Tab-separated table of C-alpha atoms in Angstrom:
chain	number	residue	atom	x	y	z
A	1	MET	CA	-15.792	-29.374	20.351
A	2	VAL	CA	-15.223	-26.291	18.220
A	3	GLN	CA	-15.388	-22.720	19.476
A	4	VAL	CA	-17.578	-20.237	17.567
A	5	GLU	CA	-16.773	-16.537	18.024
A	6	PHE	CA	-18.887	-13.557	16.999
A	7	LEU	CA	-16.833	-10.538	16.047
A	8	GLY	CA	-17.460	-6.796	15.974
A	9	PRO	CA	-21.062	-5.713	16.392
A	10	ILE	CA	-22.566	-9.214	16.866
A	11	SER	CA	-23.186	-9.087	20.582
A	12	LYS	CA	-23.100	-12.732	21.451
A	13	GLU	CA	-20.828	-14.733	23.723
A	14	PRO	CA	-18.642	-17.447	22.163
A	15	MET	CA	-20.259	-20.893	21.843
A	16	GLN	CA	-18.796	-24.371	22.122
A	17	LEU	CA	-20.383	-26.975	19.885
A	18	GLU	CA	-19.889	-30.398	18.354
A	19	ALA	CA	-19.215	-30.120	14.631
A	20	SER	CA	-17.221	-32.083	12.091
A	21	SER	CA	-17.649	-29.493	9.329
A	22	LEU	CA	-18.962	-25.974	8.753
A	23	HIS	CA	-22.219	-27.551	7.557
A	24	ASP	CA	-22.785	-28.701	11.164
A	25	VAL	CA	-22.004	-25.193	12.439
A	26	ALA	CA	-24.465	-23.689	9.944
A	27	LYS	CA	-27.200	-26.070	11.140
A	28	VAL	CA	-26.801	-25.088	14.785
A	29	LEU	CA	-26.461	-21.340	14.209
A	30	ASN	CA	-29.526	-21.230	11.945
A	31	GLU	CA	-31.638	-22.355	14.873
A	32	ASP	CA	-30.871	-19.062	16.602
A	33	SER	CA	-33.276	-16.428	15.239
A	34	GLU	CA	-31.183	-13.558	16.640
A	35	LEU	CA	-28.371	-14.575	14.298
A	36	LYS	CA	-30.389	-14.795	11.077
A	37	THR	CA	-29.383	-11.436	9.555
A	38	TRP	CA	-25.779	-11.766	10.662
A	39	LEU	CA	-25.438	-15.216	9.063
A	40	GLU	CA	-26.525	-13.807	5.715
A	41	SER	CA	-23.929	-11.048	5.754
A	42	ALA	CA	-21.033	-12.474	7.763
A	43	ALA	CA	-17.808	-13.911	6.383
A	44	VAL	CA	-16.440	-17.048	8.042
A	45	ALA	CA	-12.920	-17.802	9.198
A	46	VAL	CA	-11.559	-21.098	10.491
A	47	ASN	CA	-8.537	-20.665	12.753
A	48	ASP	CA	-8.210	-17.065	11.499
A	49	THR	CA	-8.217	-17.929	7.801
A	50	LEU	CA	-11.202	-16.812	5.746
A	51	VAL	CA	-12.979	-19.649	3.926
A	52	SER	CA	-15.025	-19.701	0.709
A	53	SER	CA	-17.037	-22.888	1.238
A	54	LEU	CA	-18.793	-24.834	3.989
A	55	ASP	CA	-16.938	-27.994	2.930
A	56	VAL	CA	-14.273	-27.466	5.533
A	57	ALA	CA	-13.615	-30.313	7.965
A	58	LEU	CA	-13.356	-29.248	11.596
A	59	LYS	CA	-11.487	-30.957	14.392
A	60	ASP	CA	-11.522	-30.662	18.131
A	61	GLY	CA	-10.230	-27.246	19.253
A	62	ASP	CA	-10.802	-25.435	15.956
A	63	LYS	CA	-11.981	-21.842	16.101
A	64	VAL	CA	-14.745	-20.590	13.790
A	65	SER	CA	-15.189	-16.793	13.578
A	66	LEU	CA	-18.059	-14.803	12.096
A	67	LEU	CA	-17.070	-11.446	10.589
A	68	PRO	CA	-19.962	-9.086	9.839
A	69	PRO	CA	-19.636	-6.322	7.182
A	70	VAL	CA	-16.577	-4.163	7.753
A	71	CYS	CA	-15.782	-0.463	7.550
A	72	GLY	CA	-12.268	0.447	8.557
A	73	GLY	CA	-10.625	3.796	7.934
B	1	MET	CA	4.691	-2.408	9.459
B	2	LEU	CA	1.234	-2.394	11.006
B	3	GLU	CA	0.567	-0.323	14.103
B	4	LEU	CA	-2.611	-0.115	16.145
B	5	HIS	CA	-3.108	2.806	18.489
B	6	ASN	CA	-5.654	3.361	21.236
B	7	GLY	CA	-7.652	6.443	20.184
B	8	ALA	CA	-6.707	9.039	17.576
B	9	LEU	CA	-3.484	8.839	15.570
B	10	HIS	CA	-0.737	11.443	15.928
B	11	VAL	CA	-0.562	12.077	12.202
B	12	SER	CA	2.512	14.305	12.011
B	13	GLU	CA	4.547	12.053	14.284
B	14	ILE	CA	3.672	8.954	12.254
B	15	LEU	CA	4.261	10.544	8.836
B	16	ALA	CA	7.626	11.930	9.977
B	17	ARG	CA	8.717	8.692	11.632
B	18	TRP	CA	7.904	6.568	8.563
B	19	CYS	CA	9.720	9.056	6.358
B	20	ASP	CA	12.791	8.865	8.615
B	21	GLU	CA	12.683	5.060	8.721
B	22	GLU	CA	12.959	4.878	4.928
B	23	ALA	CA	15.117	7.954	4.360
B	24	ARG	CA	18.179	5.933	3.302
B	25	ASN	CA	16.391	3.175	1.392
B	26	ASN	CA	16.356	4.914	-1.983
B	27	TYR	CA	12.605	5.135	-2.507
B	28	GLY	CA	11.689	7.868	-4.963
B	29	ALA	CA	7.990	8.071	-4.040
B	30	TYR	CA	6.260	8.132	-0.637
B	31	ILE	CA	2.462	8.385	-0.625
B	32	PRO	CA	0.584	8.368	2.663
B	33	PHE	CA	-3.207	8.319	2.786
B	34	VAL	CA	-4.635	9.942	5.928
B	35	GLY	CA	-8.250	9.288	6.929
B	36	THR	CA	-9.889	11.820	9.244
B	37	VAL	CA	-13.263	11.732	11.018
B	38	ARG	CA	-15.663	14.106	9.279
B	39	SER	CA	-18.468	15.992	10.954
B	40	GLU	CA	-21.670	14.604	9.387
B	41	ASP	CA	-25.008	13.208	10.555
B	42	SER	CA	-24.436	14.985	13.899
B	43	ILE	CA	-22.000	12.365	15.151
B	44	ASP	CA	-19.595	13.172	17.999
B	45	GLY	CA	-16.991	10.795	16.630
B	46	LEU	CA	-16.398	7.235	15.526
B	47	SER	CA	-15.304	4.118	17.350
B	48	PHE	CA	-13.537	1.032	16.003
B	49	ASP	CA	-13.288	-2.664	16.843
B	50	ILE	CA	-10.430	-4.583	15.241
B	51	TYR	CA	-9.916	-8.311	14.953
B	52	GLU	CA	-6.145	-8.384	14.964
B	53	PRO	CA	-5.231	-11.943	13.878
B	54	ILE	CA	-7.003	-11.628	10.525
B	55	LEU	CA	-5.904	-8.020	10.063
B	56	GLU	CA	-2.301	-9.161	10.476
B	57	ASN	CA	-2.748	-11.914	7.877
B	58	TRP	CA	-4.336	-9.482	5.466
B	59	PHE	CA	-1.515	-6.987	5.979
B	60	SER	CA	1.213	-9.626	5.576
B	61	ALA	CA	-0.235	-10.604	2.212
B	62	TRP	CA	0.029	-6.946	1.139
B	63	GLN	CA	3.619	-6.661	2.364
B	64	PHE	CA	4.444	-9.627	0.182
B	65	LYS	CA	2.607	-8.195	-2.821
B	66	ALA	CA	4.429	-4.853	-2.382
B	67	LYS	CA	7.810	-6.552	-2.081
B	68	GLU	CA	7.313	-8.250	-5.451
B	69	VAL	CA	7.361	-4.821	-7.115
B	70	GLY	CA	10.119	-3.369	-4.932
B	71	ALA	CA	7.732	-1.367	-2.746
B	72	ILE	CA	6.717	-1.417	0.915
B	73	VAL	CA	3.445	-0.653	2.675
B	74	LYS	CA	2.866	0.695	6.175
B	75	MET	CA	-0.366	1.160	8.056
B	76	ALA	CA	-1.626	2.651	11.304
B	77	HIS	CA	-5.183	2.416	12.639
B	78	SER	CA	-7.054	3.468	15.754
B	79	ARG	CA	-8.774	1.199	18.255
B	80	GLY	CA	-11.703	2.628	20.229
B	81	ASP	CA	-12.913	6.209	20.047
B	82	VAL	CA	-11.753	8.890	17.632
B	83	MET	CA	-13.454	12.257	17.776
B	84	LEU	CA	-14.364	14.758	15.013
B	85	HIS	CA	-11.419	16.042	12.955
B	86	GLU	CA	-9.083	13.486	14.486
B	87	SER	CA	-7.482	10.827	12.288
B	88	SER	CA	-8.081	7.092	12.600
B	89	TYR	CA	-6.251	5.652	9.604
B	90	ILE	CA	-2.965	6.111	7.779
B	91	ALA	CA	-1.779	3.874	4.947
B	92	ALA	CA	1.438	4.504	3.031
B	93	VAL	CA	3.372	3.140	0.092
B	94	PHE	CA	7.091	3.666	-0.535
B	95	SER	CA	8.356	2.706	-3.972
B	96	PRO	CA	11.312	3.429	-6.243
B	97	LYS	CA	8.978	4.752	-8.955
B	98	ARG	CA	5.884	6.911	-8.874
B	99	ARG	CA	3.517	4.787	-11.033
B	100	VAL	CA	3.857	1.776	-8.738
B	101	ALA	CA	3.232	3.962	-5.685
B	102	LEU	CA	0.213	5.762	-7.183
B	103	GLU	CA	-1.435	2.523	-8.258
B	104	MET	CA	-0.638	0.663	-5.060
B	105	ILE	CA	-1.946	3.301	-2.646
B	106	ASP	CA	-5.262	3.168	-4.512
B	107	SER	CA	-5.603	-0.611	-4.564
B	108	PHE	CA	-4.301	-0.949	-1.000
B	109	VAL	CA	-6.808	1.555	0.410
B	110	GLU	CA	-9.708	0.066	-1.568
B	111	ASP	CA	-8.869	-3.487	-0.528
B	112	PHE	CA	-8.511	-2.268	3.063
B	113	LYS	CA	-12.039	-0.829	2.886
B	114	ALA	CA	-13.441	-4.067	1.460
B	115	SER	CA	-11.522	-6.624	3.491
B	116	ALA	CA	-9.862	-5.416	6.683
B	117	PRO	CA	-11.637	-6.858	9.758
B	118	ILE	CA	-12.466	-3.529	11.371
B	119	TRP	CA	-15.919	-2.421	12.487
B	120	LYS	CA	-17.026	1.182	12.698
B	121	TYR	CA	-19.530	2.697	15.121
B	122	ASP	CA	-21.022	6.172	15.219
B	123	LEU	CA	-20.713	7.933	18.560
B	124	LYS	CA	-23.947	9.866	19.045
B	125	GLY	CA	-25.316	11.217	22.304
B	126	GLY	CA	-23.508	8.657	24.414
B	127	ASN	CA	-24.437	5.700	22.205
B	128	ARG	CA	-22.142	3.540	20.054
B	129	ILE	CA	-24.092	2.563	16.932
B	130	TYR	CA	-22.769	0.062	14.344
B	131	ALA	CA	-22.388	1.833	10.973
B	132	ALA	CA	-24.268	-0.933	9.147
B	133	ASP	CA	-25.209	1.168	6.107
B	134	ARG	CA	-21.580	2.142	5.367
B	135	SER	CA	-20.188	-1.353	5.927
B	136	THR	CA	-19.208	-3.863	3.245
B	137	PRO	CA	-19.566	-7.635	3.481
B	138	ILE	CA	-16.186	-9.329	3.153
B	139	LYS	CA	-15.782	-11.543	0.053
B	140	ASN	CA	-17.595	-14.900	0.406
B	141	SER	CA	-19.899	-13.568	3.112
B	142	GLY	CA	-23.217	-15.264	3.796
B	143	LEU	CA	-21.935	-18.859	3.624
B	144	LEU	CA	-23.729	-19.763	6.828
B	145	GLY	CA	-27.044	-18.174	5.814
B	146	LYS	CA	-30.077	-20.313	5.081
B	147	LYS	CA	-30.331	-21.131	1.395
B	148	SER	CA	-33.507	-19.536	0.062
C	1	MET	CA	-1.184	26.885	-2.204
C	2	LEU	CA	2.029	26.666	-4.173
C	3	GLU	CA	5.345	27.063	-2.376
C	4	LEU	CA	8.824	27.139	-3.883
C	5	HIS	CA	11.822	26.541	-1.644
C	6	ASN	CA	15.513	27.043	-2.271
C	7	GLY	CA	17.111	23.591	-1.977
C	8	ALA	CA	15.622	20.486	-0.373
C	9	LEU	CA	12.152	20.441	1.163
C	10	HIS	CA	11.622	19.923	4.894
C	11	VAL	CA	9.129	17.120	4.358
C	12	SER	CA	7.895	16.597	7.911
C	13	GLU	CA	7.427	20.299	8.522
C	14	ILE	CA	5.445	20.738	5.310
C	15	LEU	CA	3.247	17.657	5.773
C	16	ALA	CA	2.466	18.670	9.356
C	17	ARG	CA	1.802	22.307	8.500
C	18	TRP	CA	-0.598	21.448	5.652
C	19	CYS	CA	-2.378	18.981	7.908
C	20	ASP	CA	-2.769	21.677	10.599
C	21	GLU	CA	-3.979	24.255	8.059
C	22	GLU	CA	-6.869	21.985	7.031
C	23	ALA	CA	-7.528	20.342	10.397
C	24	ARG	CA	-10.862	22.098	10.912
C	25	ASN	CA	-12.067	22.064	7.305
C	26	ASN	CA	-13.795	18.684	7.458
C	27	TYR	CA	-11.757	16.855	4.834
C	28	GLY	CA	-11.944	13.081	5.259
C	29	ALA	CA	-8.958	12.231	3.083
C	30	TYR	CA	-5.487	13.791	2.878
C	31	ILE	CA	-3.037	12.287	0.384
C	32	PRO	CA	0.417	13.776	0.003
C	33	PHE	CA	2.834	12.534	-2.658
C	34	VAL	CA	6.499	13.002	-1.692
C	35	GLY	CA	9.204	12.802	-4.383
C	36	THR	CA	12.742	12.065	-3.201
C	37	VAL	CA	16.035	12.073	-5.115
C	38	ARG	CA	17.162	8.493	-5.752
C	39	SER	CA	20.730	7.342	-6.006
C	40	GLU	CA	21.124	6.135	-9.602
C	41	ASP	CA	23.515	6.650	-12.535
C	42	SER	CA	26.130	7.835	-10.008
C	43	ILE	CA	24.562	11.277	-9.648
C	44	ASP	CA	25.357	13.447	-6.611
C	45	GLY	CA	21.941	15.059	-6.720
C	46	LEU	CA	19.535	16.949	-8.955
C	47	SER	CA	19.021	20.609	-9.685
C	48	PHE	CA	15.902	22.418	-10.848
C	49	ASP	CA	15.013	25.542	-12.822
C	50	ILE	CA	11.440	26.787	-12.534
C	51	TYR	CA	9.572	29.276	-14.674
C	52	GLU	CA	7.233	30.671	-12.076
C	53	PRO	CA	4.623	32.657	-14.065
C	54	ILE	CA	3.485	29.635	-16.074
C	55	LEU	CA	3.786	27.294	-13.086
C	56	GLU	CA	1.440	29.588	-11.182
C	57	ASN	CA	-1.095	29.590	-14.046
C	58	TRP	CA	-0.919	25.800	-14.275
C	59	PHE	CA	-1.417	25.475	-10.525
C	60	SER	CA	-4.329	27.942	-10.447
C	61	ALA	CA	-6.130	25.872	-13.058
C	62	TRP	CA	-5.737	22.819	-10.804
C	63	GLN	CA	-7.005	24.692	-7.766
C	64	PHE	CA	-10.110	25.549	-9.751
C	65	LYS	CA	-10.553	21.978	-10.967
C	66	ALA	CA	-10.190	20.684	-7.383
C	67	LYS	CA	-12.674	23.210	-6.032
C	68	GLU	CA	-15.339	21.975	-8.453
C	69	VAL	CA	-15.317	18.618	-6.660
C	70	GLY	CA	-14.969	20.051	-3.142
C	71	ALA	CA	-11.250	19.290	-2.893
C	72	ILE	CA	-8.069	21.352	-2.583
C	73	VAL	CA	-4.542	20.835	-3.870
C	74	LYS	CA	-1.255	22.015	-2.396
C	75	MET	CA	2.220	21.788	-3.806
C	76	ALA	CA	5.812	22.457	-2.798
C	77	HIS	CA	8.862	22.238	-5.053
C	78	SER	CA	12.570	22.917	-4.767
C	79	ARG	CA	14.584	25.451	-6.741
C	80	GLY	CA	18.280	24.765	-7.283
C	81	ASP	CA	20.188	21.800	-5.879
C	82	VAL	CA	18.719	18.839	-4.008
C	83	MET	CA	21.084	16.072	-2.951
C	84	LEU	CA	20.588	12.284	-2.762
C	85	HIS	CA	17.810	11.107	-0.445
C	86	GLU	CA	16.510	14.646	-0.041
C	87	SER	CA	13.032	15.563	-1.292
C	88	SER	CA	12.301	18.047	-4.052
C	89	TYR	CA	8.543	17.706	-4.566
C	90	ILE	CA	5.398	17.376	-2.486
C	91	ALA	CA	1.890	17.438	-3.926
C	92	ALA	CA	-1.211	16.898	-1.820
C	93	VAL	CA	-4.952	16.582	-2.180
C	94	PHE	CA	-7.506	17.148	0.582
C	95	SER	CA	-11.031	15.985	-0.137
C	96	PRO	CA	-14.192	15.081	1.736
C	97	LYS	CA	-14.193	11.590	0.204
C	98	ARG	CA	-11.443	9.108	-0.547
C	99	ARG	CA	-12.260	8.273	-4.202
C	100	VAL	CA	-11.928	11.914	-5.275
C	101	ALA	CA	-8.623	12.205	-3.415
C	102	LEU	CA	-7.157	8.957	-4.781
C	103	GLU	CA	-8.054	9.835	-8.368
C	104	MET	CA	-6.956	13.449	-8.102
C	105	ILE	CA	-3.521	12.800	-6.603
C	106	ASP	CA	-2.825	10.483	-9.545
C	107	SER	CA	-3.994	12.861	-12.268
C	108	PHE	CA	-2.423	15.879	-10.548
C	109	VAL	CA	1.007	14.242	-10.263
C	110	GLU	CA	0.885	12.925	-13.842
C	111	ASP	CA	-0.175	16.281	-15.265
C	112	PHE	CA	2.557	17.935	-13.203
C	113	LYS	CA	5.130	15.626	-14.786
C	114	ALA	CA	3.834	16.358	-18.293
C	115	SER	CA	3.152	20.082	-18.040
C	116	ALA	CA	4.789	21.938	-15.156
C	117	PRO	CA	7.516	24.290	-16.454
C	118	ILE	CA	10.355	22.836	-14.392
C	119	TRP	CA	13.672	21.604	-15.785
C	120	LYS	CA	15.783	18.941	-14.147
C	121	TYR	CA	19.568	18.623	-14.225
C	122	ASP	CA	21.801	15.815	-12.983
C	123	LEU	CA	24.590	16.938	-10.654
C	124	LYS	CA	27.588	14.810	-11.521
C	125	GLY	CA	31.217	15.526	-10.682
C	126	GLY	CA	30.659	19.266	-10.430
C	127	ASN	CA	28.628	19.489	-13.661
C	128	ARG	CA	24.952	20.363	-14.087
C	129	ILE	CA	23.607	18.286	-17.000
C	130	TYR	CA	20.089	18.734	-18.434
C	131	ALA	CA	18.125	15.473	-17.999
C	132	ALA	CA	17.015	15.478	-21.647
C	133	ASP	CA	16.221	11.754	-21.817
C	134	ARG	CA	13.805	11.899	-18.857
C	135	SER	CA	12.085	15.102	-19.982
C	136	THR	CA	8.723	15.381	-21.706
C	137	PRO	CA	7.755	17.945	-24.339
C	138	ILE	CA	4.822	20.043	-23.160
C	139	LYS	CA	1.622	19.660	-25.219
C	140	ASN	CA	1.784	21.507	-28.569
C	141	SER	CA	5.571	21.557	-28.527
C	142	GLY	CA	7.499	21.989	-31.762
C	143	LEU	CA	5.285	24.739	-33.235
C	144	LEU	CA	8.314	26.822	-34.168
C	145	GLY	CA	10.223	23.920	-35.756
C	146	LYS	CA	10.782	23.847	-39.515
C	147	LYS	CA	8.039	21.926	-41.291
C	148	SER	CA	9.623	18.861	-42.911
D	1	MET	CA	9.409	44.864	-30.892
D	2	VAL	CA	8.666	41.604	-29.087
D	3	GLN	CA	10.938	39.980	-26.534
D	4	VAL	CA	11.841	36.308	-27.037
D	5	GLU	CA	12.993	34.383	-23.942
D	6	PHE	CA	14.660	30.986	-23.809
D	7	LEU	CA	13.824	29.051	-20.661
D	8	GLY	CA	15.501	26.263	-18.685
D	9	PRO	CA	18.409	24.553	-20.418
D	10	ILE	CA	18.409	26.690	-23.596
D	11	SER	CA	21.428	28.833	-22.878
D	12	LYS	CA	20.678	31.880	-24.929
D	13	GLU	CA	20.146	35.498	-23.973
D	14	PRO	CA	16.714	37.071	-24.637
D	15	MET	CA	16.251	38.591	-28.095
D	16	GLN	CA	14.306	41.635	-29.238
D	17	LEU	CA	12.772	41.354	-32.685
D	18	GLU	CA	10.178	42.832	-35.006
D	19	ALA	CA	7.262	40.442	-35.434
D	20	SER	CA	3.548	40.789	-36.049
D	21	SER	CA	2.820	37.101	-35.455
D	22	LEU	CA	4.487	33.902	-34.278
D	23	HIS	CA	5.113	33.043	-37.948
D	24	ASP	CA	7.561	35.965	-38.048
D	25	VAL	CA	9.228	34.725	-34.860
D	26	ALA	CA	9.557	31.228	-36.330
D	27	LYS	CA	11.220	32.639	-39.438
D	28	VAL	CA	13.888	34.510	-37.475
D	29	LEU	CA	14.611	31.734	-34.978
D	30	ASN	CA	14.949	29.104	-37.709
D	31	GLU	CA	17.901	31.061	-39.091
D	32	ASP	CA	19.831	30.239	-35.912
D	33	SER	CA	21.291	26.734	-36.309
D	34	GLU	CA	21.995	26.433	-32.550
D	35	LEU	CA	18.265	26.596	-31.936
D	36	LYS	CA	17.179	23.915	-34.421
D	37	THR	CA	16.697	21.015	-31.968
D	38	TRP	CA	15.141	23.239	-29.334
D	39	LEU	CA	12.575	24.626	-31.785
D	40	GLU	CA	11.415	21.113	-32.605
D	41	SER	CA	10.821	20.180	-28.968
D	42	ALA	CA	9.921	23.460	-27.264
D	43	ALA	CA	6.463	24.661	-26.347
D	44	VAL	CA	5.642	28.320	-26.933
D	45	ALA	CA	3.992	30.823	-24.611
D	46	VAL	CA	2.861	34.356	-25.417
D	47	ASN	CA	2.729	36.601	-22.353
D	48	ASP	CA	2.958	33.499	-20.152
D	49	THR	CA	0.066	31.661	-21.793
D	50	LEU	CA	0.886	28.508	-23.761
D	51	VAL	CA	-0.318	28.597	-27.366
D	52	SER	CA	-1.304	25.815	-29.766
D	53	SER	CA	-0.845	27.579	-33.116
D	54	LEU	CA	1.445	30.091	-34.812
D	55	ASP	CA	-1.574	32.155	-35.854
D	56	VAL	CA	-1.218	34.446	-32.889
D	57	ALA	CA	-0.943	38.173	-33.547
D	58	LEU	CA	1.802	39.935	-31.627
D	59	LYS	CA	1.984	43.543	-30.597
D	60	ASP	CA	4.716	45.779	-29.349
D	61	GLY	CA	5.962	44.687	-25.906
D	62	ASP	CA	4.660	41.107	-26.102
D	63	LYS	CA	6.773	38.379	-24.567
D	64	VAL	CA	7.327	35.069	-26.375
D	65	SER	CA	8.814	32.213	-24.285
D	66	LEU	CA	10.280	28.925	-25.454
D	67	LEU	CA	9.826	26.023	-23.009
D	68	PRO	CA	11.933	22.924	-23.730
D	69	PRO	CA	10.857	19.443	-22.468
D	70	VAL	CA	10.132	19.448	-18.732
D	71	CYS	CA	10.819	17.119	-15.841
D	72	GLY	CA	9.687	18.380	-12.460
D	73	GLY	CA	9.437	16.301	-9.327
């Protein structure tokens, strides 16, 4: 199981799901219509490192985070 | 050094403390950038969420980059609510020479705006509203979106 | 506002005072540049001469230029001796928006270096030696020189 | 008479001289060998305004200032 966390303004509780890569995570999250806009604009981190591709293998206990558009300062 | 404070920053205390910390380290240029909440769009203030693990990674990469040119960076940011005319953000560069400091404060602040995992909300009549229109997608955003 | 001080600047006092002066004026960005005397070439410190009438004209032109983009500039400089690790120069920009402030602090400090009528001397073993090699001729210099 | 002032590191007392333009000032100052290097690197102000040409008429009481290379900060 991997843990998926929604950061900042995405008001959604963390999810646990079976996934062996980010492609699997994408498949599951795209079934949730509430998430549609966020998926198009969010960056993705695996274990707190930002990634640039879905070709990232996941293992049990990994944490996937969704980071919507930012505005610090 | 990265410091996160609950609520508004005490600007003078922070600027003076950083200056004292580096007073004997032979830096010729010290440039702080102070960000203050402006009164516009009838907001009462702003509020911030921060995701600290990624912010710390981002900041560490900048410390390393600064060190390569003999400089250091420091940063303070607010968590939670910051009201009008209060300050929520201070970034600073110390460097032996002025050109390095002037260029680095610019690129540091701009990269902060584009990349730091901090979310801003307008405080308006008791509501906390995500500032979507002023926010910037982090590099490589949208990976999980449906391909059109 | 342009302030000249005898000897070293009290950095924290000045940064805090300027911040307080503008606290209610709805500026979103405040960027001070602080210049500090570095230990190098075995100097004991630096010393400065200032020609105030032309410095004031130069500074007034910058105040005007800043006003055109909704910003303000402030500056403090030392007269006379400033010892190692003390500060002799503070410039600052206040502006509604960060891009204006980041660009203006850079061009203000660079124009200051090239144009402000201030002369620097190394203090070394009781002597006061003009820093000729680090000095820059003001624009249109050499008018009175013999044509070759 | 115009007053000529030497600023910063040029250690020379102010001079009074007859001059109807900066050309006249240049002529007199170039006779002083001590000033040679300074003249080549100094900027010139008339009544505290920097000038870009010697074609500036001078009148009685005007002040001409020589500003050698600067280094504030």
